[in-house]
């Protein structure tokens, strides 16, 4: 894809048009197996936001890179503020943006953020703010498997450790949910992987990314 939105943080206030569209990527800092970086979800959300901003003539705000990742707290490196705090951050951020932005679009890259993103968006809409949210969604395995590894090989291959990729728990997430909710990811996947990253490719990642952007765009 050739479209690429502008970074809000890199412009001056005088360069902004009246009531612009602003996209806010929301990701996480959490484990993604031994082969993917902690910033994986944030990278994907930011890339999707940039593509959409390019298509919609918008600006991409600095990403919220710490979200609700309690299910991963059994691993070193995880940073999480939880659902309640993320809800508050999103509400206050959009209230601030709404003073000058015409439309705010939250681009969520981490499933654990869903409750906060949904509840914050509902509250803000009830307050009269022009805000919407979209997920970075595509069919595939759940976490650090073929899907996310392929996406990272496409978006940031220098951050992937392919020789460390290993199969994790490949059972359907629906079967794992009770144990995940009760005991976290490490209880069902000691290496932090829900899926199989061993056959991931950059070409597959490029196709998945195109699909992800188109799905997000159709959801607007």
PDB file of C-alpha atoms in Angstrom:
ATOM      1  CA  UNK A   1       0.000   0.000   0.000  1.00  0.00           C
ATOM      2  CA  UNK A   2       1.310   3.428  -0.911  1.00  0.00           C
ATOM      3  CA  UNK A   3      -0.821   5.619   1.360  1.00  0.00           C
ATOM      4  CA  UNK A   4       0.776   6.902   4.541  1.00  0.00           C
ATOM      5  CA  UNK A   5      -0.706   9.348   7.005  1.00  0.00           C
ATOM      6  CA  UNK A   6       1.113  12.228   8.625  1.00  0.00           C
ATOM      7  CA  UNK A   7       2.506  12.065  12.142  1.00  0.00           C
ATOM      8  CA  UNK A   8       0.679  14.578  14.299  1.00  0.00           C
ATOM      9  CA  UNK A   9       3.721  15.007  16.540  1.00  0.00           C
ATOM     10  CA  UNK A  10       5.872  16.149  13.605  1.00  0.00           C
ATOM     11  CA  UNK A  11       3.744  19.086  12.422  1.00  0.00           C
ATOM     12  CA  UNK A  12       3.372  22.556  13.907  1.00  0.00           C
ATOM     13  CA  UNK A  13       0.050  23.826  15.196  1.00  0.00           C
ATOM     14  CA  UNK A  14      -0.158  26.308  12.311  1.00  0.00           C
ATOM     15  CA  UNK A  15       0.091  23.502   9.762  1.00  0.00           C
ATOM     16  CA  UNK A  16      -3.043  21.734  10.966  1.00  0.00           C
ATOM     17  CA  UNK A  17      -6.244  22.255   8.978  1.00  0.00           C
ATOM     18  CA  UNK A  18      -9.482  23.161  10.700  1.00  0.00           C
ATOM     19  CA  UNK A  19     -11.137  20.223  12.500  1.00  0.00           C
ATOM     20  CA  UNK A  20      -8.919  17.426  11.095  1.00  0.00           C
ATOM     21  CA  UNK A  21      -9.358  13.679  11.455  1.00  0.00           C
ATOM     22  CA  UNK A  22      -6.984  12.284  14.084  1.00  0.00           C
ATOM     23  CA  UNK A  23      -6.282   8.582  14.472  1.00  0.00           C
ATOM     24  CA  UNK A  24      -5.060   7.242  17.819  1.00  0.00           C
ATOM     25  CA  UNK A  25      -3.273   3.857  17.731  1.00  0.00           C
ATOM     26  CA  UNK A  26      -3.741   1.864  20.927  1.00  0.00           C
ATOM     27  CA  UNK A  27      -1.471  -1.113  21.432  1.00  0.00           C
ATOM     28  CA  UNK A  28       0.401  -2.811  24.248  1.00  0.00           C
ATOM     29  CA  UNK A  29       3.821  -3.585  25.657  1.00  0.00           C
ATOM     30  CA  UNK A  30       3.633  -7.311  26.290  1.00  0.00           C
ATOM     31  CA  UNK A  31       5.329 -10.587  25.513  1.00  0.00           C
ATOM     32  CA  UNK A  32       4.886 -12.071  22.056  1.00  0.00           C
ATOM     33  CA  UNK A  33       6.853 -15.271  22.419  1.00  0.00           C
ATOM     34  CA  UNK A  34      10.640 -15.549  22.236  1.00  0.00           C
ATOM     35  CA  UNK A  35      10.765 -14.273  18.651  1.00  0.00           C
ATOM     36  CA  UNK A  36       8.641 -11.078  18.518  1.00  0.00           C
ATOM     37  CA  UNK A  37       9.199  -7.760  20.306  1.00  0.00           C
ATOM     38  CA  UNK A  38       7.097  -6.429  23.173  1.00  0.00           C
ATOM     39  CA  UNK A  39       5.947  -3.595  20.902  1.00  0.00           C
ATOM     40  CA  UNK A  40       4.248  -5.902  18.371  1.00  0.00           C
ATOM     41  CA  UNK A  41       0.636  -4.797  18.935  1.00  0.00           C
ATOM     42  CA  UNK A  42       1.599  -1.133  18.959  1.00  0.00           C
ATOM     43  CA  UNK A  43       3.543  -1.482  15.710  1.00  0.00           C
ATOM     44  CA  UNK A  44       0.591  -3.115  13.978  1.00  0.00           C
ATOM     45  CA  UNK A  45      -1.935  -0.566  15.263  1.00  0.00           C
ATOM     46  CA  UNK A  46       0.325   2.316  14.240  1.00  0.00           C
ATOM     47  CA  UNK A  47       0.871   0.893  10.758  1.00  0.00           C
ATOM     48  CA  UNK A  48      -2.867   0.414  10.228  1.00  0.00           C
ATOM     49  CA  UNK A  49      -3.513   3.946  11.510  1.00  0.00           C
ATOM     50  CA  UNK A  50      -0.991   5.389   9.051  1.00  0.00           C
ATOM     51  CA  UNK A  51      -2.534   3.550   6.122  1.00  0.00           C
ATOM     52  CA  UNK A  52      -6.019   4.716   7.048  1.00  0.00           C
ATOM     53  CA  UNK A  53      -4.810   8.264   7.648  1.00  0.00           C
ATOM     54  CA  UNK A  54      -3.280   8.308   4.192  1.00  0.00           C
ATOM     55  CA  UNK A  55      -6.532   7.114   2.656  1.00  0.00           C
ATOM     56  CA  UNK A  56      -8.701   9.480   4.715  1.00  0.00           C
ATOM     57  CA  UNK A  57      -6.415  12.540   4.820  1.00  0.00           C
ATOM     58  CA  UNK A  58      -5.893  12.314   8.553  1.00  0.00           C
ATOM     59  CA  UNK A  59      -3.156  12.641  11.156  1.00  0.00           C
ATOM     60  CA  UNK A  60      -1.753   9.890  13.391  1.00  0.00           C
ATOM     61  CA  UNK A  61      -1.340  10.766  17.058  1.00  0.00           C
ATOM     62  CA  UNK A  62       1.452   9.229  19.157  1.00  0.00           C
ATOM     63  CA  UNK A  63       0.458   5.678  20.039  1.00  0.00           C
ATOM     64  CA  UNK A  64      -0.768   4.609  23.446  1.00  0.00           C
ATOM     65  CA  UNK A  65       1.723   1.785  23.867  1.00  0.00           C
ATOM     66  CA  UNK A  66       0.733   0.581  27.348  1.00  0.00           C
ATOM     67  CA  UNK A  67      -2.732  -0.916  27.636  1.00  0.00           C
ATOM     68  CA  UNK A  68      -4.573  -3.651  29.502  1.00  0.00           C
ATOM     69  CA  UNK A  69      -2.326  -6.735  29.392  1.00  0.00           C
ATOM     70  CA  UNK A  70      -3.045  -8.466  32.673  1.00  0.00           C
ATOM     71  CA  UNK A  71      -3.369 -11.847  30.983  1.00  0.00           C
ATOM     72  CA  UNK A  72       0.350 -11.670  30.110  1.00  0.00           C
ATOM     73  CA  UNK A  73       1.646 -10.618  33.540  1.00  0.00           C
ATOM     74  CA  UNK A  74       3.251 -14.015  34.072  1.00  0.00           C
ATOM     75  CA  UNK A  75       6.068 -12.960  31.702  1.00  0.00           C
ATOM     76  CA  UNK A  76       8.911 -10.467  32.180  1.00  0.00           C
ATOM     77  CA  UNK A  77       8.718  -7.249  30.183  1.00  0.00           C
ATOM     78  CA  UNK A  78       4.958  -6.771  30.345  1.00  0.00           C
ATOM     79  CA  UNK A  79       3.664  -3.282  31.143  1.00  0.00           C
ATOM     80  CA  UNK A  80      -0.036  -2.931  31.924  1.00  0.00           C
ATOM     81  CA  UNK A  81      -2.261  -0.200  33.364  1.00  0.00           C
ATOM     82  CA  UNK A  82      -5.467  -2.271  33.291  1.00  0.00           C
ATOM     83  CA  UNK A  83      -8.915  -1.662  31.870  1.00  0.00           C
ATOM     84  CA  UNK A  84     -10.093   1.040  34.278  1.00  0.00           C
ATOM     85  CA  UNK A  85      -6.992   3.203  33.854  1.00  0.00           C
ATOM     86  CA  UNK A  86      -6.979   2.776  30.070  1.00  0.00           C
ATOM     87  CA  UNK A  87     -10.648   3.799  29.978  1.00  0.00           C
ATOM     88  CA  UNK A  88      -9.818   7.002  31.844  1.00  0.00           C
ATOM     89  CA  UNK A  89      -6.815   7.771  29.640  1.00  0.00           C
ATOM     90  CA  UNK A  90      -8.869   7.349  26.463  1.00  0.00           C
ATOM     91  CA  UNK A  91     -11.711   9.507  27.769  1.00  0.00           C
ATOM     92  CA  UNK A  92      -9.413  12.342  28.794  1.00  0.00           C
ATOM     93  CA  UNK A  93      -7.352  12.108  25.613  1.00  0.00           C
ATOM     94  CA  UNK A  94     -10.369  12.298  23.318  1.00  0.00           C
ATOM     95  CA  UNK A  95     -11.865  15.139  25.345  1.00  0.00           C
ATOM     96  CA  UNK A  96      -8.627  17.032  24.750  1.00  0.00           C
ATOM     97  CA  UNK A  97      -8.511  16.180  21.055  1.00  0.00           C
ATOM     98  CA  UNK A  98     -12.140  17.162  20.561  1.00  0.00           C
ATOM     99  CA  UNK A  99     -11.326  20.782  21.348  1.00  0.00           C
ATOM    100  CA  UNK A 100      -9.728  21.082  17.893  1.00  0.00           C
ATOM    101  CA  UNK A 101     -10.129  17.773  15.998  1.00  0.00           C
ATOM    102  CA  UNK A 102     -13.251  17.151  13.967  1.00  0.00           C
ATOM    103  CA  UNK A 103     -13.226  13.360  14.273  1.00  0.00           C
ATOM    104  CA  UNK A 104     -11.188  10.982  16.440  1.00  0.00           C
ATOM    105  CA  UNK A 105     -10.689   7.395  15.351  1.00  0.00           C
ATOM    106  CA  UNK A 106      -9.206   4.946  17.866  1.00  0.00           C
ATOM    107  CA  UNK A 107      -7.314   2.078  16.192  1.00  0.00           C
ATOM    108  CA  UNK A 108      -7.026  -0.825  18.622  1.00  0.00           C
ATOM    109  CA  UNK A 109      -4.280  -3.399  18.152  1.00  0.00           C
ATOM    110  CA  UNK A 110      -4.683  -5.503  21.312  1.00  0.00           C
ATOM    111  CA  UNK A 111      -7.645  -7.662  22.289  1.00  0.00           C
ATOM    112  CA  UNK A 112      -7.103  -7.036  25.991  1.00  0.00           C
ATOM    113  CA  UNK A 113      -7.914  -3.360  25.407  1.00  0.00           C
ATOM    114  CA  UNK A 114     -11.380  -4.074  24.036  1.00  0.00           C
ATOM    115  CA  UNK A 115     -13.415  -3.454  27.192  1.00  0.00           C
ATOM    116  CA  UNK A 116     -11.714  -0.117  27.806  1.00  0.00           C
ATOM    117  CA  UNK A 117     -11.941   1.002  24.182  1.00  0.00           C
ATOM    118  CA  UNK A 118     -15.624   0.094  23.919  1.00  0.00           C
ATOM    119  CA  UNK A 119     -16.663   1.651  27.209  1.00  0.00           C
ATOM    120  CA  UNK A 120     -14.641   4.825  26.652  1.00  0.00           C
ATOM    121  CA  UNK A 121     -16.044   5.243  23.139  1.00  0.00           C
ATOM    122  CA  UNK A 122     -19.611   4.768  24.393  1.00  0.00           C
ATOM    123  CA  UNK A 123     -19.125   7.339  27.155  1.00  0.00           C
ATOM    124  CA  UNK A 124     -17.533   9.854  24.799  1.00  0.00           C
ATOM    125  CA  UNK A 125     -20.272   9.445  22.210  1.00  0.00           C
ATOM    126  CA  UNK A 126     -22.884  10.028  24.912  1.00  0.00           C
ATOM    127  CA  UNK A 127     -21.009  13.219  25.809  1.00  0.00           C
ATOM    128  CA  UNK A 128     -21.360  14.352  22.200  1.00  0.00           C
ATOM    129  CA  UNK A 129     -17.834  13.758  20.931  1.00  0.00           C
ATOM    130  CA  UNK A 130     -17.297  12.595  17.345  1.00  0.00           C
ATOM    131  CA  UNK A 131     -15.288   9.458  18.105  1.00  0.00           C
ATOM    132  CA  UNK A 132     -15.256   5.934  16.699  1.00  0.00           C
ATOM    133  CA  UNK A 133     -13.041   2.907  17.122  1.00  0.00           C
ATOM    134  CA  UNK A 134     -11.946   0.037  14.900  1.00  0.00           C
ATOM    135  CA  UNK A 135     -10.004  -3.164  15.612  1.00  0.00           C
ATOM    136  CA  UNK A 136      -6.934  -4.405  13.775  1.00  0.00           C
ATOM    137  CA  UNK A 137      -8.692  -7.635  12.875  1.00  0.00           C
ATOM    138  CA  UNK A 138      -7.881 -10.474  10.508  1.00  0.00           C
ATOM    139  CA  UNK A 139      -8.533 -14.221  10.467  1.00  0.00           C
ATOM    140  CA  UNK A 140      -5.643 -16.174  11.937  1.00  0.00           C
ATOM    141  CA  UNK A 141      -4.145 -17.661  15.070  1.00  0.00           C
ATOM    142  CA  UNK A 142      -4.419 -15.815  18.355  1.00  0.00           C
ATOM    143  CA  UNK A 143      -1.080 -14.563  19.634  1.00  0.00           C
ATOM    144  CA  UNK A 144       2.504 -14.510  18.347  1.00  0.00           C
ATOM    145  CA  UNK A 145       1.702 -17.257  15.843  1.00  0.00           C
ATOM    146  CA  UNK A 146       1.661 -17.304  12.051  1.00  0.00           C
ATOM    147  CA  UNK A 147      -0.494 -14.173  11.761  1.00  0.00           C
ATOM    148  CA  UNK A 148       1.422 -11.721  13.940  1.00  0.00           C
ATOM    149  CA  UNK A 149       4.807 -13.119  12.954  1.00  0.00           C
ATOM    150  CA  UNK A 150       3.987 -12.705   9.264  1.00  0.00           C
ATOM    151  CA  UNK A 151       2.753  -9.159   9.898  1.00  0.00           C
ATOM    152  CA  UNK A 152       5.977  -8.248  11.693  1.00  0.00           C
ATOM    153  CA  UNK A 153       8.111  -9.849   8.972  1.00  0.00           C
ATOM    154  CA  UNK A 154       6.324  -7.475   6.587  1.00  0.00           C
ATOM    155  CA  UNK A 155       6.248  -4.346   8.779  1.00  0.00           C
ATOM    156  CA  UNK A 156       9.466  -4.568  10.828  1.00  0.00           C
ATOM    157  CA  UNK A 157      11.532  -7.623   9.875  1.00  0.00           C
ATOM    158  CA  UNK A 158      14.595  -6.314  11.706  1.00  0.00           C
ATOM    159  CA  UNK A 159      12.760  -6.854  15.009  1.00  0.00           C
ATOM    160  CA  UNK A 160      11.875 -10.508  14.393  1.00  0.00           C
ATOM    161  CA  UNK A 161      14.067 -13.364  15.693  1.00  0.00           C
ATOM    162  CA  UNK A 162      13.073 -16.125  13.221  1.00  0.00           C
ATOM    163  CA  UNK A 163      15.469 -18.716  14.627  1.00  0.00           C
ATOM    164  CA  UNK A 164      13.700 -18.484  18.000  1.00  0.00           C
ATOM    165  CA  UNK A 165      10.192 -19.024  16.613  1.00  0.00           C
ATOM    166  CA  UNK A 166       8.562 -22.129  18.083  1.00  0.00           C
ATOM    167  CA  UNK A 167       5.116 -23.668  18.045  1.00  0.00           C
ATOM    168  CA  UNK A 168       2.984 -22.797  21.056  1.00  0.00           C
ATOM    169  CA  UNK A 169      -0.495 -23.937  22.057  1.00  0.00           C
ATOM    170  CA  UNK A 170      -2.448 -24.405  18.816  1.00  0.00           C
ATOM    171  CA  UNK A 171      -5.831 -25.277  20.335  1.00  0.00           C
ATOM    172  CA  UNK A 172      -8.707 -22.918  19.451  1.00  0.00           C
ATOM    173  CA  UNK A 173      -8.847 -19.886  21.738  1.00  0.00           C
ATOM    174  CA  UNK A 174     -12.470 -20.663  22.562  1.00  0.00           C
ATOM    175  CA  UNK A 175     -11.278 -23.851  24.264  1.00  0.00           C
ATOM    176  CA  UNK A 176      -8.542 -22.009  26.144  1.00  0.00           C
ATOM    177  CA  UNK A 177     -10.565 -19.024  27.360  1.00  0.00           C
ATOM    178  CA  UNK A 178     -11.578 -20.401  30.780  1.00  0.00           C
ATOM    179  CA  UNK A 179      -7.968 -21.240  31.667  1.00  0.00           C
ATOM    180  CA  UNK A 180      -6.700 -17.990  30.131  1.00  0.00           C
ATOM    181  CA  UNK A 181      -9.088 -15.883  32.173  1.00  0.00           C
ATOM    182  CA  UNK A 182      -8.377 -17.791  35.353  1.00  0.00           C
ATOM    183  CA  UNK A 183      -4.599 -18.160  35.149  1.00  0.00           C
ATOM    184  CA  UNK A 184      -3.252 -16.101  32.242  1.00  0.00           C
ATOM    185  CA  UNK A 185      -1.419 -16.977  29.039  1.00  0.00           C
ATOM    186  CA  UNK A 186       1.574 -18.616  30.675  1.00  0.00           C
ATOM    187  CA  UNK A 187      -0.632 -21.320  32.178  1.00  0.00           C
ATOM    188  CA  UNK A 188      -1.677 -22.536  28.725  1.00  0.00           C
ATOM    189  CA  UNK A 189       1.381 -21.530  26.682  1.00  0.00           C
ATOM    190  CA  UNK A 190       4.691 -21.522  28.596  1.00  0.00           C
ATOM    191  CA  UNK A 191       6.515 -19.926  25.636  1.00  0.00           C
ATOM    192  CA  UNK A 192       3.830 -17.238  25.242  1.00  0.00           C
ATOM    193  CA  UNK A 193       2.699 -18.400  21.792  1.00  0.00           C
ATOM    194  CA  UNK A 194      -0.870 -19.263  20.848  1.00  0.00           C
ATOM    195  CA  UNK A 195      -0.375 -20.618  17.347  1.00  0.00           C
ATOM    196  CA  UNK A 196       2.439 -21.682  15.028  1.00  0.00           C
ATOM    197  CA  UNK A 197       4.876 -19.003  13.825  1.00  0.00           C
ATOM    198  CA  UNK A 198       7.363 -21.366  12.211  1.00  0.00           C
ATOM    199  CA  UNK A 199       6.072 -20.974   8.637  1.00  0.00           C
ATOM    200  CA  UNK A 200       5.378 -17.246   8.734  1.00  0.00           C
ATOM    201  CA  UNK A 201       6.525 -15.174   5.744  1.00  0.00           C
ATOM    202  CA  UNK A 202       6.736 -11.510   4.813  1.00  0.00           C
ATOM    203  CA  UNK A 203       4.596 -12.192   1.738  1.00  0.00           C
ATOM    204  CA  UNK A 204       1.841 -13.618   3.907  1.00  0.00           C
ATOM    205  CA  UNK A 205       2.221 -10.621   6.178  1.00  0.00           C
ATOM    206  CA  UNK A 206       1.777  -8.176   3.313  1.00  0.00           C
ATOM    207  CA  UNK A 207      -1.446  -9.903   2.261  1.00  0.00           C
ATOM    208  CA  UNK A 208      -2.713  -9.996   5.860  1.00  0.00           C
ATOM    209  CA  UNK A 209      -1.920  -6.316   6.321  1.00  0.00           C
ATOM    210  CA  UNK A 210      -3.843  -5.339   3.177  1.00  0.00           C
ATOM    211  CA  UNK A 211      -6.792  -7.369   4.421  1.00  0.00           C
ATOM    212  CA  UNK A 212      -6.552  -5.795   7.881  1.00  0.00           C
ATOM    213  CA  UNK A 213      -6.596  -2.258   6.485  1.00  0.00           C
ATOM    214  CA  UNK A 214      -9.493  -2.986   4.145  1.00  0.00           C
ATOM    215  CA  UNK A 215     -11.491  -4.598   6.951  1.00  0.00           C
ATOM    216  CA  UNK A 216     -10.868  -1.579   9.154  1.00  0.00           C
ATOM    217  CA  UNK A 217     -11.834   0.817   6.395  1.00  0.00           C
ATOM    218  CA  UNK A 218     -15.082  -1.031   5.712  1.00  0.00           C
ATOM    219  CA  UNK A 219     -15.889  -0.797   9.403  1.00  0.00           C
ATOM    220  CA  UNK A 220     -15.944   3.002   9.370  1.00  0.00           C
TER     221      UNK A 220
END
